[in-house]
Amino acid sequence: MSAPGTAMDSLSAALKCNIIPNQEYLLQGSVLDQYVEVLLHRLRGLCDNVDSGPESFHDHELCFTLRAGSGSGAPIVLPLRVRRALDVADAPFQLRYVGQQELGDKNRPTVVRSSIDMACSSTIVEFLTELGCRLDFEYIARGYMFRKGRMKITVSKIFKVAGNKPVETVEPISQSYLVELSVLAPSGQDAIGEDMRIFAEQLRPLVQLEKIDYKRLGSMM
Amino acid sequence: MGVTILTQFPTENRTGPHTIDVLSKRIMALGALQQGQFLVDCETYTSVPQLGPQRTVHVLHNSEQPATVFSLLETGTKTIPLATDGLFDLLMMKMSSFYTSKKQTKAESKGPRYEIGDFCVKLGTVTVSSNFKGILVEVEYRPCVVPAMCWDLLKEFLQGFLGLSGPTNPPAYLQNRMQEIYSPIDTIHQYLEHFTIFRKSPGIGMRA
């Protein structure tokens, strides 16, 4: 009987075969509150989960960063996000690393960024805090999730979380819904970007899904 | 998943493989059947000075829970456990500018795994950065999840095939958790305790 290989061996094998979904392809947009029903109706018609209807979610997301000053120049920053379901009591927490978006080709139809996504135990918040992470901001997202093949479409309302206020009293951040179209896939599967572009076309003009450049957004504010 | 007790078995003047051989003959004589091999490993990372007070992250894998990565964060005042999917290892690589591993400290325990009735027995050869350090015997009593309710039974079973080297008291880590529900992270805690002792011990582990 052969001995079990180490976990690191199987991880490097998985990395070598490129089967780890560590790239996120993303398009984002928004829709005003008064038109969200129309969009949901359209998505119900276009997406796979027709019979069961869309899946609803109600999540609390905490965004942390781990930072350390390097000897020279800008500090090294590692962003980490924790998501927990408020509507499913025993669901595992999700831990997620999201990298900088790849500059790459300007003609690429979607944002591409590295992503490591995993389920974890509820000790994660304390673990990250003690690890040296800083809580930058947090919010509550509530909405619907649709699927189309391996594409995921979420329509979510974002709420402010202020201190220790109870979850029921949170205020919406704006009068619109955030719409995201994303796929998590192993690197190099750029064909998916084209599928996403075509799908996004079908949602126009209700919602305009685009590559959002956060750096530019930051300087606009 | 039941309650697991981890105990060190002294090698005395025997070699590691010889000790495993003696123990496996004993357990087979009791009617155990070998069911594959097992492996528990541990890598330790320490924070870089820029992050402030030093903290240590121990990342462990157990072949009994192959899809899980266990981490224990030691801050000096407390230990925070974390269980995640396998991709946590990938995240530790991303953290290499914050937490670095000392390659000389990679510890593992591996060897044959036996099943005998309600018990699962594992005979582990412990190495720290490939140097032989000693023998760890793991016994799990699977029908029960509260240590206090099966400790006496486990003690008797352990003494039955380890003789006088069997433990007389529950492991230190379990002593104030005897009434709680046992979970896989508790086994990880016990392994880390032993690995820490083995890392500090100079040659092969001769401690009782």
Coordinates of C-alpha atoms in Angstrom, one line a residue:
Chain A
M1 CA 0.0 0.0 0.0
S2 CA 1.4 3.4 -0.9
A3 CA 1.9 6.1 1.6
P4 CA -0.3 9.2 1.2
G5 CA 1.6 12.1 -0.4
T6 CA 2.0 15.3 1.5
A7 CA -0.7 18.0 1.0
M8 CA 1.9 20.2 -0.5
D9 CA 2.8 17.6 -3.1
S10 CA -0.8 17.4 -4.2
L11 CA -1.1 21.1 -4.3
S12 CA 1.9 21.5 -6.5
A13 CA 0.6 18.8 -8.8
A14 CA -2.8 20.6 -9.0
L15 CA -0.9 23.9 -9.7
K16 CA 1.1 22.2 -12.4
C17 CA -2.0 20.7 -14.1
N18 CA -3.6 24.1 -13.8
I19 CA -6.9 22.8 -12.3
I20 CA -7.1 25.3 -9.5
P21 CA -9.7 28.0 -10.2
N22 CA -7.6 31.0 -9.2
Q23 CA -8.6 33.6 -11.7
E24 CA -11.7 35.7 -11.6
Y25 CA -13.2 37.2 -14.7
L26 CA -15.5 40.0 -13.8
L27 CA -17.9 42.6 -15.2
Q28 CA -19.8 45.1 -13.0
G29 CA -22.6 47.5 -13.4
S30 CA -25.6 48.9 -11.5
V31 CA -29.3 49.3 -11.9
L32 CA -31.6 51.8 -10.2
D33 CA -34.0 50.4 -7.6
Q34 CA -37.1 51.1 -9.7
Y35 CA -35.8 49.0 -12.6
V36 CA -34.5 46.1 -10.6
E37 CA -37.6 44.0 -11.0
V38 CA -37.4 44.3 -14.8
L39 CA -33.8 43.1 -14.7
L40 CA -34.6 40.2 -12.4
H41 CA -37.4 39.2 -14.7
R42 CA -35.0 39.3 -17.7
L43 CA -32.4 37.3 -15.8
R44 CA -35.0 34.7 -14.8
G45 CA -35.6 34.2 -18.5
L46 CA -32.0 34.1 -19.5
C47 CA -30.5 32.0 -16.7
D48 CA -30.3 28.3 -15.9
N49 CA -32.2 28.1 -12.6
V50 CA -35.6 28.7 -14.2
D51 CA -37.6 26.2 -12.2
S52 CA -36.3 26.9 -8.8
G53 CA -36.1 30.6 -9.3
P54 CA -33.1 32.7 -8.2
E55 CA -31.2 31.9 -5.1
S56 CA -31.4 34.7 -2.5
F57 CA -28.5 35.6 -0.2
H58 CA -27.9 37.9 2.7
D59 CA -24.3 38.2 3.5
H60 CA -22.0 40.2 5.7
E61 CA -18.6 40.9 4.2
L62 CA -15.6 42.2 6.1
C63 CA -12.6 43.5 4.2
F64 CA -9.2 43.2 5.8
T65 CA -5.7 44.1 4.7
L66 CA -2.4 42.8 6.0
R67 CA 0.3 45.4 5.5
A68 CA 4.0 45.7 6.2
G69 CA 6.3 48.5 5.3
S70 CA 9.1 47.2 3.0
G71 CA 12.5 48.7 3.3
S72 CA 12.1 51.0 0.4
G73 CA 9.0 52.4 -1.4
A74 CA 5.4 51.4 -1.0
P75 CA 4.2 49.0 1.7
I76 CA 3.2 45.5 0.8
V77 CA -0.5 45.1 1.1
L78 CA -2.4 41.8 1.1
P79 CA -6.2 42.2 0.9
L80 CA -8.4 39.5 2.5
R81 CA -12.1 39.3 2.7
V82 CA -14.4 37.3 4.9
R83 CA -18.0 36.6 4.0
R84 CA -20.6 35.0 6.2
A85 CA -24.2 34.2 5.5
L86 CA -26.7 36.0 7.8
D87 CA -29.6 33.8 6.5
V88 CA -28.0 30.4 6.8
A89 CA -26.9 29.9 10.4
D90 CA -24.6 26.9 10.0
A91 CA -23.0 27.8 6.6
P92 CA -19.2 28.0 6.7
F93 CA -17.5 31.4 6.5
Q94 CA -15.8 32.2 3.2
L95 CA -12.3 33.5 3.1
R96 CA -11.1 35.2 -0.1
Y97 CA -8.0 36.8 -1.5
V98 CA -8.5 39.1 -4.4
G99 CA -5.5 40.3 -6.3
Q100 CA -4.9 43.4 -8.4
Q101 CA -6.6 43.3 -11.7
E102 CA -4.3 42.3 -14.5
L103 CA -3.3 45.1 -16.8
G104 CA -2.8 42.9 -19.8
D105 CA -4.6 43.5 -23.0
K106 CA -6.9 46.6 -23.2
N107 CA -9.1 44.7 -25.6
R108 CA -9.8 41.9 -23.2
P109 CA -13.6 41.9 -22.6
T110 CA -13.5 41.5 -18.8
V111 CA -11.4 42.4 -15.7
V112 CA -9.1 39.5 -14.9
R113 CA -7.8 39.2 -11.3
S114 CA -6.3 36.5 -9.3
S115 CA -8.5 35.0 -6.6
I116 CA -8.2 32.4 -3.9
D117 CA -11.5 31.4 -2.5
M118 CA -12.1 28.9 0.4
A119 CA -14.5 27.9 3.0
C120 CA -13.3 28.2 6.6
S121 CA -14.4 28.0 10.2
S122 CA -16.0 30.9 12.1
T123 CA -12.7 31.6 14.0
I124 CA -11.5 33.3 10.8
V125 CA -12.3 36.8 12.0
E126 CA -10.3 36.5 15.2
F127 CA -7.6 34.6 13.3
L128 CA -7.1 37.4 10.8
T129 CA -7.2 40.1 13.5
E130 CA -4.6 38.4 15.6
L131 CA -2.6 37.7 12.4
G132 CA -2.1 41.4 12.1
C133 CA -4.8 42.2 9.6
R134 CA -6.7 45.5 9.8
L135 CA -10.4 45.8 9.2
D136 CA -10.8 48.4 6.5
F137 CA -14.5 48.3 5.9
E138 CA -17.5 46.1 6.0
Y139 CA -20.9 45.9 4.4
I140 CA -24.0 43.8 4.0
A141 CA -25.0 42.5 0.6
R142 CA -28.5 41.2 0.1
G143 CA -29.9 40.0 -3.2
Y144 CA -30.2 37.2 -5.8
M145 CA -27.8 34.9 -7.5
F146 CA -28.3 33.5 -10.9
R147 CA -26.4 30.9 -12.9
K148 CA -25.8 30.6 -16.6
G149 CA -23.4 27.8 -17.4
R150 CA -20.4 28.6 -15.3
M151 CA -21.2 32.2 -15.2
K152 CA -22.5 33.7 -11.9
I153 CA -24.7 36.7 -11.9
T154 CA -25.5 38.5 -8.6
V155 CA -27.9 41.4 -8.1
S156 CA -27.3 42.9 -4.7
K157 CA -28.2 45.8 -2.5
I158 CA -25.3 47.1 -0.5
F159 CA -26.0 48.3 3.1
K160 CA -23.8 50.3 5.4
V161 CA -22.7 48.6 8.6
A162 CA -22.2 51.1 11.3
G163 CA -20.5 49.9 14.5
N164 CA -22.6 47.6 16.6
K165 CA -26.0 48.5 15.2
P166 CA -28.3 45.5 14.7
V167 CA -28.4 44.1 11.3
E168 CA -32.1 45.0 10.8
T169 CA -31.4 48.7 11.0
V170 CA -28.8 49.0 8.3
E171 CA -29.2 51.7 5.7
P172 CA -28.7 51.2 2.0
I173 CA -25.6 52.8 0.5
S174 CA -27.4 54.1 -2.6
Q175 CA -30.6 53.9 -4.6
S176 CA -29.4 51.2 -6.9
Y177 CA -28.4 47.6 -7.0
L178 CA -24.9 46.3 -7.8
V179 CA -24.9 43.8 -10.7
E180 CA -21.9 41.5 -11.1
L181 CA -21.2 38.9 -13.7
S182 CA -18.3 36.7 -12.8
V183 CA -16.5 33.3 -13.4
L184 CA -13.9 31.7 -11.3
A185 CA -11.7 29.6 -13.5
P186 CA -8.1 28.3 -13.8
S187 CA -5.8 30.7 -15.5
G188 CA -5.5 30.9 -19.2
Q189 CA -9.2 30.2 -20.0
D190 CA -9.6 33.5 -21.7
A191 CA -12.4 32.2 -24.0
I192 CA -14.8 32.7 -21.0
G193 CA -14.4 36.4 -21.3
E194 CA -16.0 36.3 -24.7
D195 CA -19.0 34.3 -23.4
M196 CA -19.4 37.0 -20.7
R197 CA -19.2 39.8 -23.2
I198 CA -22.0 38.2 -25.2
F199 CA -24.1 37.6 -22.1
A200 CA -23.6 41.2 -21.0
E201 CA -24.8 42.4 -24.4
Q202 CA -28.1 40.6 -23.7
L203 CA -28.7 42.7 -20.6
R204 CA -28.4 46.0 -22.3
P205 CA -29.7 48.6 -22.0
L206 CA -31.2 47.6 -18.6
V207 CA -27.7 47.4 -17.2
Q208 CA -24.4 48.2 -18.7
L209 CA -21.8 45.7 -17.4
E210 CA -18.3 47.0 -17.8
K211 CA -14.7 46.6 -16.8
I212 CA -14.4 48.8 -13.7
D213 CA -11.0 50.3 -13.1
Y214 CA -10.8 50.8 -9.4
K215 CA -7.7 52.9 -9.6
R216 CA -9.4 55.5 -11.8
L217 CA -12.5 55.3 -9.6
G218 CA -10.4 56.1 -6.5
S219 CA -8.9 59.3 -8.1
M220 CA -12.4 60.4 -9.2
M221 CA -13.7 60.6 -5.6
Chain B
M1 CA -14.9 10.9 14.2
G2 CA -14.4 9.9 17.8
V3 CA -12.0 10.7 20.6
T4 CA -8.2 10.5 19.9
I5 CA -5.4 10.1 22.3
L6 CA -1.8 10.7 21.1
T7 CA 1.1 9.4 23.2
Q8 CA 4.8 9.0 22.7
F9 CA 6.3 5.5 22.8
P10 CA 9.9 5.3 24.0
T11 CA 12.3 3.7 21.5
E12 CA 14.8 2.8 24.2
N13 CA 17.7 1.2 22.4
R14 CA 15.7 0.1 19.3
T15 CA 15.7 1.8 16.0
G16 CA 12.6 3.5 14.7
P17 CA 11.7 0.8 12.2
H18 CA 12.3 -1.9 14.7
T19 CA 10.0 -0.2 17.3
I20 CA 7.2 0.2 14.7
D21 CA 7.7 -3.5 13.8
V22 CA 7.4 -4.5 17.5
L23 CA 4.2 -2.4 17.9
S24 CA 2.6 -3.6 14.7
K25 CA 3.2 -7.2 15.7
R26 CA 1.5 -6.6 19.0
I27 CA -1.5 -4.8 17.5
M28 CA -1.9 -7.5 14.8
A29 CA -1.8 -10.2 17.4
L30 CA -4.8 -8.5 19.0
G31 CA -6.6 -8.9 15.7
A32 CA -6.1 -5.5 14.0
L33 CA -6.1 -5.2 10.3
Q34 CA -3.9 -2.8 8.5
Q35 CA -5.9 -0.2 6.5
G36 CA -3.5 1.9 4.6
Q37 CA -1.0 4.5 5.8
F38 CA -1.4 7.9 7.4
L39 CA 0.5 11.1 7.5
V40 CA 0.3 14.2 9.7
D41 CA 2.6 17.1 8.8
C42 CA 3.3 20.5 10.3
E43 CA 5.0 23.6 8.9
T44 CA 5.6 26.6 11.1
Y45 CA 5.7 30.2 9.9
T46 CA 6.8 33.2 12.0
S47 CA 5.8 36.9 11.4
V48 CA 8.3 39.3 10.0
P49 CA 9.5 42.0 12.4
Q50 CA 7.6 44.8 10.5
L51 CA 4.3 43.2 11.7
G52 CA 5.0 44.0 15.3
P53 CA 5.1 41.5 18.2
Q54 CA 6.1 38.1 16.9
R55 CA 3.3 35.6 16.1
T56 CA 3.6 32.1 14.9
V57 CA 1.3 30.2 12.5
H58 CA 1.5 26.4 12.5
V59 CA -0.1 24.9 9.4
L60 CA -1.0 21.2 9.7
H61 CA -2.4 18.5 7.4
N62 CA -3.9 15.2 8.5
S63 CA -4.5 12.4 6.0
E64 CA -7.6 11.5 8.0
Q65 CA -9.1 14.8 6.8
P66 CA -7.5 15.2 3.4
A67 CA -9.5 18.2 2.2
T68 CA -8.8 20.3 5.2
V69 CA -5.9 22.5 6.2
F70 CA -5.6 23.2 10.0
S71 CA -3.9 26.3 11.3
L72 CA -3.0 27.3 14.8
L73 CA -2.0 30.9 15.4
E74 CA 0.0 31.5 18.5
T75 CA 0.1 35.1 19.7
G76 CA 1.9 34.5 22.9
T77 CA -1.2 35.0 25.0
K78 CA -3.6 32.7 23.1
T79 CA -3.9 30.1 20.4
I80 CA -6.6 30.6 17.7
P81 CA -7.5 27.5 15.7
L82 CA -8.7 27.7 12.1
A83 CA -9.9 25.0 9.7
T84 CA -10.1 25.8 6.0
D85 CA -10.1 24.2 2.5
G86 CA -6.9 23.0 0.9
L87 CA -6.3 26.3 -0.9
F88 CA -5.1 27.8 2.4
D89 CA -1.7 26.5 1.5
L90 CA -1.8 28.7 -1.6
L91 CA -2.7 31.7 0.5
M92 CA 0.2 31.0 2.8
M93 CA 2.4 31.4 -0.3
K94 CA 0.9 34.8 -0.9
M95 CA 1.7 35.7 2.7
S96 CA 5.4 35.0 2.2
S97 CA 6.3 38.7 2.7
F98 CA 4.6 38.6 6.1
Y99 CA 5.1 35.1 7.4
T100 CA 8.2 33.1 6.6
S101 CA 8.8 29.4 7.3
K102 CA 12.0 28.0 8.8
K103 CA 12.7 25.0 6.6
Q104 CA 14.5 23.1 9.4
T105 CA 11.2 22.8 11.4
K106 CA 9.0 20.8 9.0
A107 CA 7.7 18.0 11.2
E108 CA 5.8 14.9 10.2
S109 CA 4.5 11.7 11.7
K110 CA 3.7 8.8 9.3
G111 CA 3.3 5.1 9.2
P112 CA 0.8 2.3 9.1
R113 CA -2.9 2.7 10.1
Y114 CA -4.8 -0.2 11.7
E115 CA -8.4 -0.8 12.5
I116 CA -9.5 -3.1 15.3
G117 CA -13.2 -3.1 16.2
D118 CA -14.2 0.4 17.3
F119 CA -10.6 1.6 17.5
C120 CA -8.3 3.1 14.9
V121 CA -4.6 2.8 15.7
K122 CA -1.8 4.7 14.0
L123 CA 1.9 4.1 14.5
G124 CA 3.8 7.1 13.5
T125 CA 7.5 7.6 12.9
V126 CA 8.3 11.3 13.7
T127 CA 10.8 13.2 11.7
V128 CA 11.8 16.8 12.0
S129 CA 13.4 18.1 8.7
S130 CA 14.0 14.4 7.8
N131 CA 15.8 13.6 11.1
F132 CA 14.2 10.7 13.1
K133 CA 12.9 12.0 16.4
G134 CA 10.7 9.3 17.9
I135 CA 7.5 7.3 17.8
L136 CA 4.0 8.6 18.3
V137 CA 1.1 6.2 18.8
E138 CA -2.4 7.5 18.0
V139 CA -5.5 5.7 19.2
E140 CA -9.0 6.7 18.3
Y141 CA -12.1 5.3 19.9
R142 CA -14.7 6.1 17.2
P143 CA -18.2 5.6 18.8
C144 CA -17.8 8.3 21.4
V145 CA -17.1 12.1 21.1
V146 CA -16.8 13.1 24.8
P147 CA -13.3 12.4 26.2
A148 CA -14.4 11.9 29.8
M149 CA -16.8 9.1 28.8
C150 CA -14.2 7.0 27.1
W151 CA -10.9 7.9 28.7
D152 CA -10.8 4.9 30.9
L153 CA -11.5 2.6 28.0
L154 CA -8.8 4.3 25.9
K155 CA -6.3 4.1 28.8
E156 CA -7.0 0.3 29.2
F157 CA -6.7 -0.3 25.5
L158 CA -3.4 1.7 25.2
Q159 CA -1.9 0.0 28.2
G160 CA -3.0 -3.3 26.7
F161 CA -0.5 -3.0 23.9
L162 CA 1.9 -0.4 25.0
G163 CA 2.4 -2.0 28.5
L164 CA 3.9 0.3 31.1
S165 CA 4.6 2.9 28.4
G166 CA 0.9 3.6 28.0
P167 CA -0.4 6.9 29.4
T168 CA -1.8 7.0 32.9
N169 CA -3.3 10.5 32.5
P170 CA -5.1 12.2 29.7
P171 CA -2.9 14.4 27.4
A172 CA -2.3 17.8 28.9
Y173 CA -4.2 19.5 26.1
L174 CA -7.4 17.4 26.9
Q175 CA -7.3 17.7 30.6
N176 CA -9.5 20.7 30.9
R177 CA -11.6 19.7 27.9
M178 CA -12.7 16.3 29.0
Q179 CA -16.4 17.1 29.0
E180 CA -16.4 18.9 25.6
I181 CA -17.3 17.5 22.3
Y182 CA -14.1 16.3 20.6
S183 CA -13.4 17.4 17.0
P184 CA -10.5 16.9 14.5
I185 CA -8.8 20.2 15.5
D186 CA -8.3 18.6 19.0
T187 CA -6.1 15.9 17.4
I188 CA -4.2 18.7 15.6
H189 CA -3.5 20.4 19.0
Q190 CA -2.1 17.2 20.4
Y191 CA 0.2 16.7 17.4
L192 CA 1.5 20.2 17.6
E193 CA 2.3 19.7 21.3
H194 CA 4.3 16.7 20.6
F195 CA 6.0 18.2 17.5
T196 CA 7.0 21.2 19.6
I197 CA 8.7 18.9 22.1
F198 CA 10.4 16.9 19.4
R199 CA 11.7 20.0 17.7
K200 CA 13.4 21.1 20.9
S201 CA 14.8 17.6 21.7
P202 CA 18.4 17.2 20.5
G203 CA 18.7 13.6 19.1
I204 CA 16.1 10.9 18.9
G205 CA 13.3 11.4 21.3
M206 CA 14.0 9.5 24.5
R207 CA 11.5 11.3 26.7
A208 CA 8.9 9.2 28.4

